[in-house]
Coordinates of C-alpha atoms in Angstrom, one line a residue:
M1 CA 14.7 -29.8 -8.9
T2 CA 14.3 -32.8 -11.4
A3 CA 11.7 -33.3 -14.0
L4 CA 10.0 -36.6 -13.6
T5 CA 7.0 -38.4 -14.7
L6 CA 4.6 -39.5 -12.0
G7 CA 5.6 -43.2 -12.6
S8 CA 9.2 -42.3 -12.2
A9 CA 8.7 -40.3 -9.2
I10 CA 6.9 -43.4 -7.6
N11 CA 9.9 -45.4 -8.5
A12 CA 12.2 -43.0 -7.1
G13 CA 10.3 -42.9 -3.7
L14 CA 10.3 -46.6 -3.5
S15 CA 14.1 -46.7 -4.3
K16 CA 14.7 -44.1 -1.5
A17 CA 12.5 -46.0 1.1
L18 CA 14.3 -49.2 0.2
E19 CA 17.7 -47.5 0.7
N20 CA 16.7 -45.9 4.0
D21 CA 15.4 -49.0 5.7
D22 CA 16.4 -52.5 5.2
K23 CA 13.0 -53.7 6.7
V24 CA 11.2 -52.3 3.7
L25 CA 10.3 -54.7 0.8
L26 CA 8.2 -54.7 -2.2
M27 CA 5.6 -57.4 -3.2
G28 CA 3.4 -57.9 -6.2
E29 CA 2.6 -59.5 -9.6
D30 CA 5.5 -59.0 -12.2
I31 CA 7.0 -56.0 -10.2
G32 CA 10.5 -57.4 -10.2
K33 CA 12.0 -58.7 -13.3
L34 CA 9.3 -57.0 -15.7
G35 CA 9.2 -54.0 -13.6
G36 CA 5.4 -54.0 -13.4
V37 CA 2.6 -53.6 -15.8
F38 CA 3.4 -49.9 -16.0
R39 CA 7.1 -50.3 -15.4
V40 CA 6.7 -48.3 -12.2
T41 CA 9.1 -50.6 -10.3
D42 CA 11.6 -51.1 -13.3
G43 CA 15.0 -51.6 -12.2
L44 CA 14.5 -52.1 -8.5
Q45 CA 14.9 -55.8 -8.3
K46 CA 18.1 -55.5 -10.2
R47 CA 19.4 -53.0 -7.8
F48 CA 18.0 -54.4 -4.4
G49 CA 17.7 -58.2 -5.1
A50 CA 14.7 -60.7 -5.4
Q51 CA 14.5 -61.0 -1.7
R52 CA 13.4 -57.3 -1.4
V53 CA 11.5 -56.9 -4.6
V54 CA 9.4 -60.0 -4.7
D55 CA 7.6 -61.4 -7.8
T56 CA 4.4 -63.1 -6.3
P57 CA 1.8 -65.5 -7.7
L58 CA -1.4 -64.1 -9.2
A59 CA -3.2 -64.3 -5.9
E60 CA -4.1 -60.8 -4.3
A61 CA -5.5 -62.4 -1.1
G62 CA -2.3 -64.3 -0.6
I63 CA -0.1 -61.2 -1.4
V64 CA -2.0 -59.1 1.2
G65 CA -2.1 -61.9 3.7
T66 CA 1.6 -62.6 3.5
A67 CA 2.2 -58.9 3.9
V68 CA 0.2 -58.7 7.1
G69 CA 2.4 -61.5 8.5
L70 CA 5.7 -59.7 7.5
A71 CA 4.2 -56.5 9.0
L72 CA 3.6 -58.5 12.2
R73 CA 7.2 -59.5 12.3
G74 CA 8.6 -55.9 12.0
Y75 CA 9.0 -55.5 8.2
R76 CA 7.4 -52.6 6.2
P77 CA 5.9 -54.5 3.2
V78 CA 4.7 -52.4 0.1
V79 CA 2.1 -54.2 -2.0
E80 CA 1.2 -53.5 -5.5
I81 CA -2.1 -54.6 -6.8
Q82 CA -1.7 -54.8 -10.5
F83 CA -5.0 -53.0 -11.3
D84 CA -7.7 -51.4 -9.2
G85 CA -10.3 -54.0 -10.0
F86 CA -7.9 -56.8 -8.9
V87 CA -8.1 -55.5 -5.2
Y88 CA -11.5 -57.1 -4.6
P89 CA -10.1 -60.8 -3.9
A90 CA -8.0 -59.1 -1.1
F91 CA -10.9 -57.1 0.3
D92 CA -11.4 -59.6 3.2
Q93 CA -7.8 -59.3 4.2
I94 CA -7.7 -55.6 4.0
V95 CA -11.1 -55.0 5.9
C96 CA -10.8 -57.9 8.4
Q97 CA -7.1 -58.0 9.2
V98 CA -5.2 -55.0 7.8
A99 CA -7.6 -52.4 9.1
K100 CA -8.5 -54.3 12.4
L101 CA -5.4 -55.5 14.0
H102 CA -4.2 -52.5 15.8
Y103 CA -7.6 -51.9 17.4
R104 CA -8.1 -55.5 18.1
S105 CA -4.9 -55.8 20.0
N106 CA -5.6 -52.7 21.9
G107 CA -2.9 -50.9 20.3
R108 CA -0.1 -53.5 20.8
I109 CA 0.1 -54.5 17.1
R110 CA 1.2 -52.1 14.4
M111 CA 0.6 -52.6 10.7
P112 CA 3.1 -50.5 8.7
L113 CA 1.7 -51.9 5.3
V114 CA 1.3 -49.8 2.1
I115 CA -0.9 -51.0 -0.5
R116 CA -0.4 -49.3 -3.8
I117 CA -3.2 -49.4 -6.5
P118 CA -3.0 -48.2 -10.0
W119 CA -6.3 -46.6 -10.1
A120 CA -9.2 -45.1 -12.3
G121 CA -9.8 -44.9 -15.9
G122 CA -8.9 -42.6 -19.0
V123 CA -6.5 -45.3 -20.5
G124 CA -8.7 -47.3 -22.8
A125 CA -8.4 -50.3 -20.7
A126 CA -10.9 -53.2 -20.3
E127 CA -13.3 -54.2 -17.6
H128 CA -11.7 -54.5 -14.0
H129 CA -8.9 -52.3 -15.3
S130 CA -10.5 -49.0 -14.6
E131 CA -12.3 -49.0 -11.3
S132 CA -12.6 -46.3 -8.7
P133 CA -13.1 -48.3 -5.4
E134 CA -11.7 -45.7 -3.0
A135 CA -15.3 -45.3 -1.1
Y136 CA -15.1 -48.9 0.1
F137 CA -11.7 -48.1 1.9
V138 CA -12.6 -44.7 3.1
H139 CA -15.6 -46.3 4.8
T140 CA -13.3 -48.7 6.6
A141 CA -12.1 -47.5 10.0
G142 CA -8.4 -48.2 10.6
L143 CA -7.0 -47.3 7.0
R144 CA -5.4 -44.2 5.8
V145 CA -6.4 -43.5 2.3
I146 CA -4.2 -41.4 0.0
A147 CA -4.6 -40.2 -3.6
A148 CA -1.4 -38.5 -5.3
S149 CA -2.2 -36.1 -8.2
N150 CA 1.5 -35.0 -9.2
P151 CA 5.0 -36.4 -9.2
Q152 CA 6.2 -34.1 -6.2
D153 CA 3.3 -35.4 -3.9
A154 CA 3.7 -39.2 -5.2
Y155 CA 7.5 -39.0 -4.3
V156 CA 7.0 -37.5 -0.9
M157 CA 3.8 -39.0 0.2
L158 CA 4.7 -42.6 -0.7
Q159 CA 7.8 -42.3 1.4
Q160 CA 5.5 -40.9 4.2
A161 CA 3.3 -43.7 3.8
I162 CA 5.8 -46.3 4.0
A163 CA 7.4 -44.6 7.2
S164 CA 3.8 -44.6 8.8
D165 CA 2.9 -47.3 11.4
D166 CA -0.8 -47.1 10.1
P167 CA -1.8 -49.2 7.1
V168 CA -2.1 -46.9 3.9
I169 CA -4.2 -47.5 0.8
F170 CA -2.2 -45.5 -1.8
F171 CA -4.0 -44.8 -5.0
E172 CA -1.9 -43.8 -8.2
P173 CA -4.0 -42.3 -11.1
K174 CA -2.7 -44.5 -13.8
R175 CA -3.7 -42.0 -16.5
L176 CA -1.3 -39.7 -15.1
Y177 CA 1.8 -42.0 -14.9
H178 CA 3.4 -40.3 -17.9
S179 CA 2.7 -36.8 -16.9
K180 CA 5.7 -34.6 -15.8
G181 CA 6.4 -32.3 -13.1
E182 CA 9.2 -31.0 -11.1
V183 CA 10.4 -33.1 -8.0
D184 CA 12.7 -32.2 -5.3
L185 CA 14.5 -35.4 -4.8
E186 CA 16.4 -34.2 -1.8
A187 CA 13.1 -33.3 -0.1
D188 CA 13.3 -33.7 3.8
L189 CA 10.3 -35.7 4.9
A190 CA 10.3 -33.9 8.3
D191 CA 9.8 -30.6 6.4
A192 CA 7.2 -31.9 3.9
P193 CA 3.5 -31.3 4.6
P194 CA 1.8 -34.3 6.5
M195 CA 0.1 -36.6 4.0
H196 CA -3.4 -35.9 5.5
L197 CA -3.2 -32.1 4.8
A198 CA -5.1 -31.0 1.6
R199 CA -3.5 -28.3 -0.5
V200 CA -4.9 -25.3 -2.5
A201 CA -3.8 -26.2 -6.1
R202 CA -5.0 -22.8 -7.3
E203 CA -6.4 -19.9 -5.5
G204 CA -9.7 -18.2 -6.5
T205 CA -12.7 -16.1 -5.2
D206 CA -15.9 -17.2 -7.0
A207 CA -16.2 -20.8 -6.4
T208 CA -14.3 -23.8 -4.9
I209 CA -13.7 -27.0 -6.8
V210 CA -12.8 -29.9 -4.4
T211 CA -11.4 -32.9 -5.9
Y212 CA -8.3 -35.5 -6.0
G213 CA -6.2 -37.8 -8.2
A214 CA -6.3 -37.3 -11.9
Q215 CA -9.4 -34.9 -11.6
V216 CA -7.1 -32.3 -10.1
R217 CA -5.6 -31.6 -13.5
T218 CA -9.2 -31.4 -15.1
A219 CA -10.3 -29.1 -12.4
L220 CA -7.3 -26.8 -13.1
D221 CA -8.0 -26.8 -16.7
A222 CA -11.6 -25.9 -15.9
A223 CA -10.2 -23.1 -13.8
V224 CA -8.2 -21.7 -16.7
A225 CA -11.0 -21.9 -19.1
A226 CA -13.5 -20.1 -16.4
E227 CA -11.0 -17.3 -16.3
D228 CA -11.5 -16.3 -19.8
D229 CA -15.1 -15.7 -18.7
G230 CA -14.0 -13.6 -15.8
I231 CA -14.7 -16.4 -13.1
S232 CA -12.1 -17.0 -10.5
L233 CA -12.1 -20.7 -9.4
E234 CA -10.3 -22.2 -6.3
V235 CA -9.1 -25.6 -6.7
I236 CA -8.5 -27.8 -3.7
D237 CA -6.6 -31.0 -4.0
L238 CA -7.6 -33.3 -1.1
R239 CA -4.5 -35.6 -1.3
S240 CA -6.0 -37.6 1.5
L241 CA -9.3 -39.2 1.4
S242 CA -9.2 -40.6 5.0
P243 CA -8.9 -38.7 7.0
I244 CA -10.2 -35.8 5.0
D245 CA -8.6 -32.2 5.8
M246 CA -12.0 -30.6 6.3
N247 CA -10.3 -27.5 7.7
T248 CA -8.7 -26.6 4.3
V249 CA -11.9 -27.3 2.4
A250 CA -14.2 -25.3 4.9
A251 CA -11.8 -22.4 4.8
S252 CA -12.0 -22.3 0.9
V253 CA -15.9 -22.6 0.9
R254 CA -16.2 -20.0 3.5
K255 CA -14.4 -17.7 1.4
T256 CA -16.2 -18.4 -2.0
G257 CA -19.5 -19.4 -0.9
R258 CA -20.0 -21.8 -3.7
V259 CA -18.6 -25.4 -4.2
V260 CA -18.4 -28.1 -6.8
V261 CA -17.1 -31.6 -5.9
T262 CA -15.8 -34.0 -8.6
H263 CA -14.5 -37.3 -8.8
E264 CA -14.5 -40.2 -11.3
A265 CA -16.2 -42.7 -8.9
A266 CA -19.9 -43.4 -9.1
R267 CA -22.1 -40.8 -7.5
E268 CA -24.2 -42.8 -5.0
A269 CA -22.5 -43.1 -1.6
G270 CA -19.2 -41.6 -3.0
V271 CA -16.6 -39.5 -1.4
G272 CA -18.5 -36.5 -2.9
A273 CA -21.6 -37.2 -0.9
E274 CA -19.4 -37.2 2.5
L275 CA -17.7 -34.1 1.4
I276 CA -20.9 -32.2 0.7
A277 CA -22.6 -33.6 3.9
S278 CA -19.6 -32.2 5.9
I279 CA -19.4 -28.9 3.9
T280 CA -23.2 -28.4 4.5
E281 CA -22.8 -29.1 8.3
E282 CA -19.7 -26.9 8.8
C283 CA -20.4 -24.1 6.2
F284 CA -24.1 -23.9 6.0
H285 CA -24.5 -20.1 6.6
Y286 CA -21.6 -19.4 4.2
L287 CA -23.3 -21.1 1.1
E288 CA -24.9 -18.8 -1.3
T289 CA -26.1 -21.8 -3.5
P290 CA -26.5 -25.7 -3.0
P291 CA -23.2 -27.7 -3.6
R292 CA -23.0 -29.8 -6.8
R293 CA -21.4 -33.1 -7.6
V294 CA -19.8 -34.0 -10.9
T295 CA -19.1 -37.7 -11.0
G296 CA -18.9 -41.0 -12.8
H297 CA -22.4 -42.6 -13.5
D298 CA -23.9 -45.3 -11.3
I299 CA -23.0 -48.1 -13.8
P300 CA -20.2 -50.6 -14.3
Y301 CA -17.3 -49.0 -15.9
P302 CA -18.1 -48.7 -19.6
P303 CA -16.2 -50.1 -22.6
S304 CA -13.2 -47.9 -23.7
K305 CA -15.0 -46.2 -26.6
L306 CA -17.6 -45.1 -24.1
E307 CA -15.4 -43.9 -21.2
K308 CA -15.1 -40.3 -22.3
H309 CA -18.9 -40.0 -21.6
H310 CA -18.4 -41.5 -18.1
V311 CA -15.3 -39.8 -16.8
P312 CA -16.0 -36.3 -15.8
D313 CA -14.5 -33.7 -18.1
L314 CA -14.2 -29.9 -18.6
D315 CA -17.6 -29.4 -20.0
R316 CA -19.3 -31.1 -17.1
I317 CA -17.3 -29.4 -14.4
L318 CA -18.1 -25.9 -16.0
H319 CA -21.7 -26.6 -16.3
A320 CA -21.7 -27.4 -12.6
V321 CA -19.8 -24.0 -12.0
D322 CA -22.5 -22.3 -13.9
L323 CA -25.1 -23.8 -11.8
V324 CA -23.5 -22.7 -8.4
L325 CA -22.9 -19.3 -9.9
E326 CA -26.6 -19.2 -11.0
R327 CA -25.6 -18.5 -14.5
G328 CA -28.5 -20.5 -16.0
A329 CA -29.4 -24.2 -15.9
G330 CA -29.9 -24.9 -19.5
S331 CA -26.6 -23.9 -21.1
S332 CA -23.3 -22.9 -20.1
P333 CA -21.7 -19.5 -21.1
T334 CA -18.3 -21.0 -20.3
G335 CA -18.6 -23.5 -22.8
G336 CA -20.3 -26.4 -20.6
A337 CA -22.8 -29.0 -22.0
S338 CA -26.7 -28.9 -21.8
A339 CA -28.4 -29.9 -18.6
A340 CA -29.6 -33.0 -20.6
T341 CA -26.1 -34.0 -21.4
V342 CA -25.1 -34.1 -17.7
E343 CA -28.3 -35.6 -16.3
G344 CA -27.2 -38.2 -13.7
G345 CA -23.5 -36.8 -13.6
V346 CA -24.2 -33.3 -12.0
R347 CA -26.6 -33.1 -9.1

């Protein structure tokens, strides 16, 4: 095992994929000589050459459109979108071409394309640099949508995504790029859990927190804080947003009878809404209290000085836990904020 940051683990995963298959190539703005805005691809162009680690013009529709043509010709392109909010110019290509060609060709055409997106907030960035657009892609049939939360998963799941014949949107929580974890660089993909399976990040008995990406760490912190108050929280890291592993989620909810779903994206029509609808359908008779959502607010992403009020934090999650445990709606014995503070963020 080797201690790596999440960014370094992604770099190692890309390097391994480039080594193992000469049809793999990387494309994106400044990913070559500069090594990317976050230096995630640092050193790869020097090692593999400018024909396989390609610096592109600043034109997301052109980048993804070119990658579609390469995938049609048997390559396995890995595209980097520099920031989450810059993916929208390529939205037409992703929804109308990337997601549809396999279906449109009656299965004759494969689209082995990975679109890496540094994603979400918490880094004090400007507008269009802290978006959470996952619901758009989860709603689009034909795409796999993955969200890594730790270096080991990032290393393994990225290689699995590149090896897949399906197009994959691969979300990377940018505020975790410098967080460290143990990575097995000799991991055999054949033995690794499939990338569509969720994992139980922490076992518990009193309530379930379901989340993904950077919010996994916040949920784990909430579980540690709640433990001091005698509350046992189970944390589910979805890992895959499309498809969602409802078997793992439902098994946890049937055990605890209470559930909180948290994500940084806006509340309305978000992934949390789908999760709670599915949980209600599959686990209705096991639920002791109504499920709760802790989300970003239904607003454009705020200026950096205000983002701490937008991104769900420990207090807001613990307040939702108190609500599902029926420990009082006004204040939180576990240290949560008042109901007025979280109005609109916990429902």
